[in-house]
Amino acid sequence: MKFRTMLLASAAVMFTSSAFAADITNPFFLPTQGKFLSDTSVEFSREKWEGEEGGASKDLYANETLAFGLTDNLAIVGSIGNTFDYNKDANLNNDHNFDYELGVKYNHNFGKVLTQVGVSYYTYDPQSFYGQNWGVDNEDGDDRWEKQINAHVMLGYAMDCGLTPYTSFSVNADIDEDNNEQAYSWFVGAHKMFEKVALDGGFRYEFGDEEWEGNNENLYVQAAADYYVRDNFTVGVYGDYNLLPEDKDTKYDYTIGLSAKVLF
């Protein structure tokens, strides 16, 4: 078979609309047994603060997440991301700053009541961000990889009109570190599916202890809109804005991103 023919056949399989009819943008969606869901995103974040040590930061982050259905309700999820730093800080490596995550998600429904639990392991090498001198020049001499355990629970209700109000709670915990910092996130919002468009939005409250800053609390409003190019292929835009930043000197703090999802 010629290479061109193989490409055309692969594209036909990936973008066929007859085999899939599920709302792949729904926060509770998991690929069924033997199926893959690819979620590719690129986001731009911007923050500016005033005061004696005022300044600004802006970053570009790209991520690829792939979920595989082990059963119809259980999926293994892996992702790789990269932060592109635009602050031109001489102490940062602006070429490649990779992070990795691997975990599982499980759904169980009680009629129209939807539930999901998930746990994952997240890690990155600080030397890829700060250079090979990290761990040599810093005070504690720690050059180990950063390691975290993430867990979440989610509860929702599938209404007949295509609206799914839901809430989620997640925890991010450092491991293999003396400080054992923990961060928490609570989201309340809703997901709405139309014929070709899916909307999602709500409020996210983040809080937790940080070694250098003490208690940290922020309230974000977030929203997403996705368009169905095919039943198994969507493109979308998403973002959030910090309404009540913990640091009162913060002038603004927001994120805007683009995403594409494919079920195959």
PDB file of C-alpha atoms in Angstrom:
ATOM      1  CA  MET A   1       0.000   0.000   0.000  1.00  0.00           C
ATOM      2  CA  LYS A   2       1.343   3.387  -0.943  1.00  0.00           C
ATOM      3  CA  PHE A   3       2.151   5.841   1.831  1.00  0.00           C
ATOM      4  CA  ARG A   4      -0.373   8.383   0.505  1.00  0.00           C
ATOM      5  CA  THR A   5      -3.109   5.739   0.530  1.00  0.00           C
ATOM      6  CA  MET A   6      -2.264   4.850   4.129  1.00  0.00           C
ATOM      7  CA  LEU A   7      -2.548   8.502   5.162  1.00  0.00           C
ATOM      8  CA  LEU A   8      -5.922   8.904   3.488  1.00  0.00           C
ATOM      9  CA  ALA A   9      -7.216   5.733   5.123  1.00  0.00           C
ATOM     10  CA  SER A  10      -6.009   6.857   8.542  1.00  0.00           C
ATOM     11  CA  ALA A  11      -7.648  10.256   8.146  1.00  0.00           C
ATOM     12  CA  ALA A  12     -10.919   8.642   7.137  1.00  0.00           C
ATOM     13  CA  VAL A  13     -10.905   6.506  10.274  1.00  0.00           C
ATOM     14  CA  MET A  14      -9.993   9.408  12.560  1.00  0.00           C
ATOM     15  CA  PHE A  15     -12.560  11.893  11.289  1.00  0.00           C
ATOM     16  CA  THR A  16     -15.497   9.647  10.491  1.00  0.00           C
ATOM     17  CA  SER A  17     -18.654  10.967  12.136  1.00  0.00           C
ATOM     18  CA  SER A  18     -20.832   7.865  12.071  1.00  0.00           C
ATOM     19  CA  ALA A  19     -19.088   5.838  14.780  1.00  0.00           C
ATOM     20  CA  PHE A  20     -19.169   8.323  17.634  1.00  0.00           C
ATOM     21  CA  ALA A  21     -21.999  10.382  19.068  1.00  0.00           C
ATOM     22  CA  ALA A  22     -20.878  11.037  22.644  1.00  0.00           C
ATOM     23  CA  ASP A  23     -20.146  14.511  23.989  1.00  0.00           C
ATOM     24  CA  ILE A  24     -16.357  14.211  24.183  1.00  0.00           C
ATOM     25  CA  THR A  25     -16.096  17.691  25.755  1.00  0.00           C
ATOM     26  CA  ASN A  26     -18.185  16.710  28.795  1.00  0.00           C
ATOM     27  CA  PRO A  27     -16.007  16.731  31.960  1.00  0.00           C
ATOM     28  CA  PHE A  28     -17.274  13.219  32.821  1.00  0.00           C
ATOM     29  CA  PHE A  29     -16.441  11.739  29.412  1.00  0.00           C
ATOM     30  CA  LEU A  30     -14.034   8.796  29.252  1.00  0.00           C
ATOM     31  CA  PRO A  31     -13.204   6.756  26.140  1.00  0.00           C
ATOM     32  CA  THR A  32     -14.852   3.327  26.125  1.00  0.00           C
ATOM     33  CA  GLN A  33     -12.875   0.104  26.105  1.00  0.00           C
ATOM     34  CA  GLY A  34     -10.213   0.083  23.407  1.00  0.00           C
ATOM     35  CA  LYS A  35     -10.768   3.722  22.356  1.00  0.00           C
ATOM     36  CA  PHE A  36      -8.413   6.698  22.637  1.00  0.00           C
ATOM     37  CA  LEU A  37      -9.166  10.342  23.379  1.00  0.00           C
ATOM     38  CA  SER A  38      -6.500  12.884  22.424  1.00  0.00           C
ATOM     39  CA  ASP A  39      -6.640  16.386  23.941  1.00  0.00           C
ATOM     40  CA  THR A  40      -4.106  18.873  22.544  1.00  0.00           C
ATOM     41  CA  SER A  41      -3.944  22.363  24.016  1.00  0.00           C
ATOM     42  CA  VAL A  42      -1.873  25.533  23.863  1.00  0.00           C
ATOM     43  CA  GLU A  43      -2.441  28.308  26.404  1.00  0.00           C
ATOM     44  CA  PHE A  44      -1.081  31.757  27.115  1.00  0.00           C
ATOM     45  CA  SER A  45      -1.002  33.093  30.678  1.00  0.00           C
ATOM     46  CA  ARG A  46      -0.352  36.660  31.789  1.00  0.00           C
ATOM     47  CA  GLU A  47       0.063  38.148  35.266  1.00  0.00           C
ATOM     48  CA  LYS A  48       0.983  41.647  36.397  1.00  0.00           C
ATOM     49  CA  TRP A  49       1.564  42.946  39.900  1.00  0.00           C
ATOM     50  CA  GLU A  50       2.346  46.353  41.367  1.00  0.00           C
ATOM     51  CA  GLY A  51       4.040  47.556  44.551  1.00  0.00           C
ATOM     52  CA  GLU A  52       7.706  47.922  45.454  1.00  0.00           C
ATOM     53  CA  GLU A  53       8.634  44.764  43.546  1.00  0.00           C
ATOM     54  CA  GLY A  54       6.152  45.186  40.717  1.00  0.00           C
ATOM     55  CA  GLY A  55       6.527  43.317  37.478  1.00  0.00           C
ATOM     56  CA  ALA A  56       4.826  41.015  34.990  1.00  0.00           C
ATOM     57  CA  SER A  57       5.108  37.462  33.734  1.00  0.00           C
ATOM     58  CA  LYS A  58       3.834  35.733  30.625  1.00  0.00           C
ATOM     59  CA  ASP A  59       4.153  32.090  29.630  1.00  0.00           C
ATOM     60  CA  LEU A  60       3.106  29.797  26.813  1.00  0.00           C
ATOM     61  CA  TYR A  61       2.235  26.219  27.770  1.00  0.00           C
ATOM     62  CA  ALA A  62       1.592  23.320  25.377  1.00  0.00           C
ATOM     63  CA  ASN A  63       0.171  19.986  26.473  1.00  0.00           C
ATOM     64  CA  GLU A  64      -0.830  16.661  24.952  1.00  0.00           C
ATOM     65  CA  THR A  65      -3.082  14.364  26.991  1.00  0.00           C
ATOM     66  CA  LEU A  66      -4.015  10.871  25.836  1.00  0.00           C
ATOM     67  CA  ALA A  67      -6.663   8.720  27.530  1.00  0.00           C
ATOM     68  CA  PHE A  68      -7.196   5.015  26.763  1.00  0.00           C
ATOM     69  CA  GLY A  69     -10.306   3.099  27.807  1.00  0.00           C
ATOM     70  CA  LEU A  70      -9.413  -0.011  29.793  1.00  0.00           C
ATOM     71  CA  THR A  71     -13.132  -0.661  30.288  1.00  0.00           C
ATOM     72  CA  ASP A  72     -16.204   1.420  29.468  1.00  0.00           C
ATOM     73  CA  ASN A  73     -15.850   3.202  32.834  1.00  0.00           C
ATOM     74  CA  LEU A  74     -12.114   3.091  33.542  1.00  0.00           C
ATOM     75  CA  ALA A  75      -9.374   4.879  31.598  1.00  0.00           C
ATOM     76  CA  ILE A  76      -5.653   5.352  31.934  1.00  0.00           C
ATOM     77  CA  VAL A  77      -4.549   8.937  31.272  1.00  0.00           C
ATOM     78  CA  GLY A  78      -1.088  10.251  30.430  1.00  0.00           C
ATOM     79  CA  SER A  79       0.143  13.707  29.463  1.00  0.00           C
ATOM     80  CA  ILE A  80       3.283  15.617  28.599  1.00  0.00           C
ATOM     81  CA  GLY A  81       3.576  19.397  28.680  1.00  0.00           C
ATOM     82  CA  ASN A  82       6.120  22.097  28.036  1.00  0.00           C
ATOM     83  CA  THR A  83       6.370  25.631  29.414  1.00  0.00           C
ATOM     84  CA  PHE A  84       7.868  28.288  27.149  1.00  0.00           C
ATOM     85  CA  ASP A  85       9.022  31.153  29.372  1.00  0.00           C
ATOM     86  CA  TYR A  86       8.889  34.663  27.914  1.00  0.00           C
ATOM     87  CA  ASN A  87      10.353  36.559  30.858  1.00  0.00           C
ATOM     88  CA  LYS A  88      13.855  36.282  29.429  1.00  0.00           C
ATOM     89  CA  ASP A  89      15.149  35.516  32.917  1.00  0.00           C
ATOM     90  CA  ALA A  90      18.798  34.515  32.628  1.00  0.00           C
ATOM     91  CA  ASN A  91      18.237  31.879  35.311  1.00  0.00           C
ATOM     92  CA  LEU A  92      15.611  30.036  33.286  1.00  0.00           C
ATOM     93  CA  ASN A  93      15.958  27.608  30.406  1.00  0.00           C
ATOM     94  CA  ASN A  94      13.532  28.890  27.782  1.00  0.00           C
ATOM     95  CA  ASP A  95      13.910  26.000  25.325  1.00  0.00           C
ATOM     96  CA  HIS A  96      12.404  22.956  27.024  1.00  0.00           C
ATOM     97  CA  ASN A  97      10.684  22.655  30.389  1.00  0.00           C
ATOM     98  CA  PHE A  98       8.852  19.333  30.286  1.00  0.00           C
ATOM     99  CA  ASP A  99       6.400  17.964  32.827  1.00  0.00           C
ATOM    100  CA  TYR A 100       4.734  14.544  32.875  1.00  0.00           C
ATOM    101  CA  GLU A 101       1.602  13.027  34.401  1.00  0.00           C
ATOM    102  CA  LEU A 102       0.198   9.485  34.520  1.00  0.00           C
ATOM    103  CA  GLY A 103      -2.983   8.345  36.229  1.00  0.00           C
ATOM    104  CA  VAL A 104      -6.406   6.699  36.043  1.00  0.00           C
ATOM    105  CA  LYS A 105     -10.018   7.932  36.024  1.00  0.00           C
ATOM    106  CA  TYR A 106     -13.121   5.962  36.927  1.00  0.00           C
ATOM    107  CA  ASN A 107     -16.792   6.777  36.290  1.00  0.00           C
ATOM    108  CA  HIS A 108     -19.831   5.357  38.072  1.00  0.00           C
ATOM    109  CA  ASN A 109     -23.346   6.593  37.381  1.00  0.00           C
ATOM    110  CA  PHE A 110     -26.449   6.276  39.543  1.00  0.00           C
ATOM    111  CA  GLY A 111     -29.105   6.913  36.929  1.00  0.00           C
ATOM    112  CA  LYS A 112     -28.711  10.595  36.033  1.00  0.00           C
ATOM    113  CA  VAL A 113     -26.314  11.213  38.907  1.00  0.00           C
ATOM    114  CA  LEU A 114     -22.746  11.169  37.559  1.00  0.00           C
ATOM    115  CA  THR A 115     -19.609  10.540  39.582  1.00  0.00           C
ATOM    116  CA  GLN A 116     -15.911  10.391  38.748  1.00  0.00           C
ATOM    117  CA  VAL A 117     -12.777   9.782  40.782  1.00  0.00           C
ATOM    118  CA  GLY A 118      -9.206  10.035  39.598  1.00  0.00           C
ATOM    119  CA  VAL A 119      -5.642   9.886  40.841  1.00  0.00           C
ATOM    120  CA  SER A 120      -2.377  10.673  39.062  1.00  0.00           C
ATOM    121  CA  TYR A 121       1.360  11.034  39.541  1.00  0.00           C
ATOM    122  CA  TYR A 122       2.946  14.282  38.308  1.00  0.00           C
ATOM    123  CA  THR A 123       6.648  15.063  37.978  1.00  0.00           C
ATOM    124  CA  TYR A 124       9.158  17.411  36.384  1.00  0.00           C
ATOM    125  CA  ASP A 125      12.895  18.033  36.603  1.00  0.00           C
ATOM    126  CA  PRO A 126      13.711  21.488  38.075  1.00  0.00           C
ATOM    127  CA  GLN A 127      17.037  21.413  36.228  1.00  0.00           C
ATOM    128  CA  SER A 128      15.163  21.544  32.909  1.00  0.00           C
ATOM    129  CA  PHE A 129      13.594  24.824  34.093  1.00  0.00           C
ATOM    130  CA  TYR A 130      16.473  26.412  35.971  1.00  0.00           C
ATOM    131  CA  GLY A 131      19.556  24.826  34.400  1.00  0.00           C
ATOM    132  CA  GLN A 132      22.095  22.283  35.540  1.00  0.00           C
ATOM    133  CA  ASN A 133      23.243  24.491  38.418  1.00  0.00           C
ATOM    134  CA  TRP A 134      19.924  23.901  40.180  1.00  0.00           C
ATOM    135  CA  GLY A 135      20.635  21.790  43.234  1.00  0.00           C
ATOM    136  CA  VAL A 136      24.211  23.050  43.358  1.00  0.00           C
ATOM    137  CA  ASP A 137      23.684  26.747  43.977  1.00  0.00           C
ATOM    138  CA  ASN A 138      20.385  26.649  45.871  1.00  0.00           C
ATOM    139  CA  GLU A 139      20.445  26.625  49.651  1.00  0.00           C
ATOM    140  CA  ASP A 140      19.292  23.086  50.349  1.00  0.00           C
ATOM    141  CA  GLY A 141      21.229  21.484  47.500  1.00  0.00           C
ATOM    142  CA  ASP A 142      18.193  19.477  46.401  1.00  0.00           C
ATOM    143  CA  ASP A 143      18.528  18.443  42.752  1.00  0.00           C
ATOM    144  CA  ARG A 144      15.838  15.739  42.773  1.00  0.00           C
ATOM    145  CA  TRP A 145      12.813  15.646  40.492  1.00  0.00           C
ATOM    146  CA  GLU A 146       9.689  17.333  41.830  1.00  0.00           C
ATOM    147  CA  LYS A 147       7.009  14.705  42.544  1.00  0.00           C
ATOM    148  CA  GLN A 148       3.321  15.210  43.267  1.00  0.00           C
ATOM    149  CA  ILE A 149       0.194  13.134  43.743  1.00  0.00           C
ATOM    150  CA  ASN A 150      -3.019  14.612  42.341  1.00  0.00           C
ATOM    151  CA  ALA A 151      -6.507  13.335  43.170  1.00  0.00           C
ATOM    152  CA  HIS A 152     -10.013  14.529  42.376  1.00  0.00           C
ATOM    153  CA  VAL A 153     -13.678  13.653  42.886  1.00  0.00           C
ATOM    154  CA  MET A 154     -16.512  14.970  40.727  1.00  0.00           C
ATOM    155  CA  LEU A 155     -20.287  14.899  41.083  1.00  0.00           C
ATOM    156  CA  GLY A 156     -22.876  15.976  38.522  1.00  0.00           C
ATOM    157  CA  TYR A 157     -26.459  15.544  37.309  1.00  0.00           C
ATOM    158  CA  ALA A 158     -27.378  14.893  33.661  1.00  0.00           C
ATOM    159  CA  MET A 159     -30.553  16.837  32.881  1.00  0.00           C
ATOM    160  CA  ASP A 160     -32.778  15.946  29.928  1.00  0.00           C
ATOM    161  CA  CYS A 161     -32.156  19.330  28.280  1.00  0.00           C
ATOM    162  CA  GLY A 162     -28.448  18.557  27.830  1.00  0.00           C
ATOM    163  CA  LEU A 163     -27.384  20.622  30.837  1.00  0.00           C
ATOM    164  CA  THR A 164     -25.040  19.013  33.388  1.00  0.00           C
ATOM    165  CA  PRO A 165     -24.449  21.021  36.560  1.00  0.00           C
ATOM    166  CA  TYR A 166     -21.476  19.611  38.429  1.00  0.00           C
ATOM    167  CA  THR A 167     -18.893  20.225  41.106  1.00  0.00           C
ATOM    168  CA  SER A 168     -15.390  18.896  41.612  1.00  0.00           C
ATOM    169  CA  PHE A 169     -12.797  18.928  44.352  1.00  0.00           C
ATOM    170  CA  SER A 170      -9.111  18.195  43.809  1.00  0.00           C
ATOM    171  CA  VAL A 171      -5.951  18.043  45.886  1.00  0.00           C
ATOM    172  CA  ASN A 172      -2.341  18.426  44.783  1.00  0.00           C
ATOM    173  CA  ALA A 173       0.220  17.115  47.277  1.00  0.00           C
ATOM    174  CA  ASP A 174       4.006  17.270  47.148  1.00  0.00           C
ATOM    175  CA  ILE A 175       5.775  14.030  48.006  1.00  0.00           C
ATOM    176  CA  ASP A 176       9.422  13.354  48.747  1.00  0.00           C
ATOM    177  CA  GLU A 177       9.752  16.888  50.122  1.00  0.00           C
ATOM    178  CA  ASP A 178      10.239  18.110  53.699  1.00  0.00           C
ATOM    179  CA  ASN A 179       7.567  20.811  53.438  1.00  0.00           C
ATOM    180  CA  ASN A 180       4.861  18.474  52.005  1.00  0.00           C
ATOM    181  CA  GLU A 181       2.909  21.397  50.545  1.00  0.00           C
ATOM    182  CA  GLN A 182      -0.715  20.784  49.592  1.00  0.00           C
ATOM    183  CA  ALA A 183      -2.978  22.791  47.305  1.00  0.00           C
ATOM    184  CA  TYR A 184      -6.744  22.393  46.894  1.00  0.00           C
ATOM    185  CA  SER A 185      -9.207  23.382  44.200  1.00  0.00           C
ATOM    186  CA  TRP A 186     -13.028  23.450  44.323  1.00  0.00           C
ATOM    187  CA  PHE A 187     -15.062  24.068  41.164  1.00  0.00           C
ATOM    188  CA  VAL A 188     -18.805  24.689  40.796  1.00  0.00           C
ATOM    189  CA  GLY A 189     -20.287  25.104  37.326  1.00  0.00           C
ATOM    190  CA  ALA A 190     -22.229  23.532  34.474  1.00  0.00           C
ATOM    191  CA  HIS A 191     -21.761  21.953  31.051  1.00  0.00           C
ATOM    192  CA  LYS A 192     -24.279  22.456  28.232  1.00  0.00           C
ATOM    193  CA  MET A 193     -24.376  20.520  24.959  1.00  0.00           C
ATOM    194  CA  PHE A 194     -26.064  21.997  21.894  1.00  0.00           C
ATOM    195  CA  GLU A 195     -26.223  20.503  18.391  1.00  0.00           C
ATOM    196  CA  LYS A 196     -22.735  21.578  17.317  1.00  0.00           C
ATOM    197  CA  VAL A 197     -21.462  23.584  20.278  1.00  0.00           C
ATOM    198  CA  ALA A 198     -20.642  22.692  23.873  1.00  0.00           C
ATOM    199  CA  LEU A 199     -20.283  25.313  26.613  1.00  0.00           C
ATOM    200  CA  ASP A 200     -18.755  24.919  30.045  1.00  0.00           C
ATOM    201  CA  GLY A 201     -18.223  27.460  32.810  1.00  0.00           C
ATOM    202  CA  GLY A 202     -18.203  28.218  36.491  1.00  0.00           C
ATOM    203  CA  PHE A 203     -16.121  29.379  39.437  1.00  0.00           C
ATOM    204  CA  ARG A 204     -12.930  27.812  40.814  1.00  0.00           C
ATOM    205  CA  TYR A 205     -11.677  28.469  44.329  1.00  0.00           C
ATOM    206  CA  GLU A 206      -8.037  27.570  45.004  1.00  0.00           C
ATOM    207  CA  PHE A 207      -6.413  27.475  48.412  1.00  0.00           C
ATOM    208  CA  GLY A 208      -3.550  25.816  50.264  1.00  0.00           C
ATOM    209  CA  ASP A 209      -0.289  26.310  52.095  1.00  0.00           C
ATOM    210  CA  GLU A 210       2.899  27.441  50.382  1.00  0.00           C
ATOM    211  CA  GLU A 211       6.282  27.270  52.047  1.00  0.00           C
ATOM    212  CA  TRP A 212       7.296  30.852  51.293  1.00  0.00           C
ATOM    213  CA  GLU A 213       3.925  32.626  51.010  1.00  0.00           C
ATOM    214  CA  GLY A 214       1.823  30.978  53.718  1.00  0.00           C
ATOM    215  CA  ASN A 215      -1.883  30.508  53.047  1.00  0.00           C
ATOM    216  CA  ASN A 216      -2.748  31.139  49.404  1.00  0.00           C
ATOM    217  CA  GLU A 217      -6.345  31.788  48.213  1.00  0.00           C
ATOM    218  CA  ASN A 218      -7.631  32.743  44.763  1.00  0.00           C
ATOM    219  CA  LEU A 219     -11.055  32.802  43.090  1.00  0.00           C
ATOM    220  CA  TYR A 220     -11.259  32.301  39.322  1.00  0.00           C
ATOM    221  CA  VAL A 221     -14.090  32.478  36.832  1.00  0.00           C
ATOM    222  CA  GLN A 222     -13.508  30.046  33.964  1.00  0.00           C
ATOM    223  CA  ALA A 223     -15.266  29.189  30.717  1.00  0.00           C
ATOM    224  CA  ALA A 224     -14.840  27.024  27.623  1.00  0.00           C
ATOM    225  CA  ALA A 225     -16.556  26.733  24.237  1.00  0.00           C
ATOM    226  CA  ASP A 226     -16.066  23.835  21.807  1.00  0.00           C
ATOM    227  CA  TYR A 227     -17.279  23.363  18.245  1.00  0.00           C
ATOM    228  CA  TYR A 228     -17.915  19.917  16.755  1.00  0.00           C
ATOM    229  CA  VAL A 229     -16.163  19.684  13.399  1.00  0.00           C
ATOM    230  CA  ARG A 230     -17.104  15.977  13.430  1.00  0.00           C
ATOM    231  CA  ASP A 231     -18.845  13.873  16.046  1.00  0.00           C
ATOM    232  CA  ASN A 232     -15.416  12.720  17.191  1.00  0.00           C
ATOM    233  CA  PHE A 233     -13.423  15.916  16.574  1.00  0.00           C
ATOM    234  CA  THR A 234     -13.773  19.302  18.323  1.00  0.00           C
ATOM    235  CA  VAL A 235     -11.880  22.562  18.425  1.00  0.00           C
ATOM    236  CA  GLY A 236     -12.321  25.033  21.233  1.00  0.00           C
ATOM    237  CA  VAL A 237     -11.250  28.025  23.236  1.00  0.00           C
ATOM    238  CA  TYR A 238     -11.035  28.319  27.017  1.00  0.00           C
ATOM    239  CA  GLY A 239      -9.784  30.686  29.675  1.00  0.00           C
ATOM    240  CA  ASP A 240      -9.956  31.909  33.251  1.00  0.00           C
ATOM    241  CA  TYR A 241      -9.573  35.169  35.148  1.00  0.00           C
ATOM    242  CA  ASN A 242      -8.578  35.686  38.780  1.00  0.00           C
ATOM    243  CA  LEU A 243     -11.384  37.667  40.416  1.00  0.00           C
ATOM    244  CA  LEU A 244      -9.982  37.797  43.953  1.00  0.00           C
ATOM    245  CA  PRO A 245      -6.195  37.289  43.911  1.00  0.00           C
ATOM    246  CA  GLU A 246      -4.575  36.481  47.245  1.00  0.00           C
ATOM    247  CA  ASP A 247      -1.840  39.031  46.532  1.00  0.00           C
ATOM    248  CA  LYS A 248      -3.551  42.430  46.688  1.00  0.00           C
ATOM    249  CA  ASP A 249      -0.801  43.917  44.501  1.00  0.00           C
ATOM    250  CA  THR A 250      -1.908  41.721  41.592  1.00  0.00           C
ATOM    251  CA  LYS A 251      -3.382  43.902  38.852  1.00  0.00           C
ATOM    252  CA  TYR A 252      -4.548  41.033  36.653  1.00  0.00           C
ATOM    253  CA  ASP A 253      -4.029  37.291  36.260  1.00  0.00           C
ATOM    254  CA  TYR A 254      -5.577  35.358  33.366  1.00  0.00           C
ATOM    255  CA  THR A 255      -5.161  32.430  30.971  1.00  0.00           C
ATOM    256  CA  ILE A 256      -6.434  31.969  27.394  1.00  0.00           C
ATOM    257  CA  GLY A 257      -6.071  28.709  25.494  1.00  0.00           C
ATOM    258  CA  LEU A 258      -6.961  26.744  22.372  1.00  0.00           C
ATOM    259  CA  SER A 259      -7.722  23.036  22.341  1.00  0.00           C
ATOM    260  CA  ALA A 260      -8.512  20.180  19.964  1.00  0.00           C
ATOM    261  CA  LYS A 261     -10.019  16.832  20.958  1.00  0.00           C
ATOM    262  CA  VAL A 262     -10.136  13.671  18.836  1.00  0.00           C
ATOM    263  CA  LEU A 263     -11.779  10.340  19.719  1.00  0.00           C
ATOM    264  CA  PHE A 264     -10.505   7.347  17.789  1.00  0.00           C
TER     265      PHE A 264
END
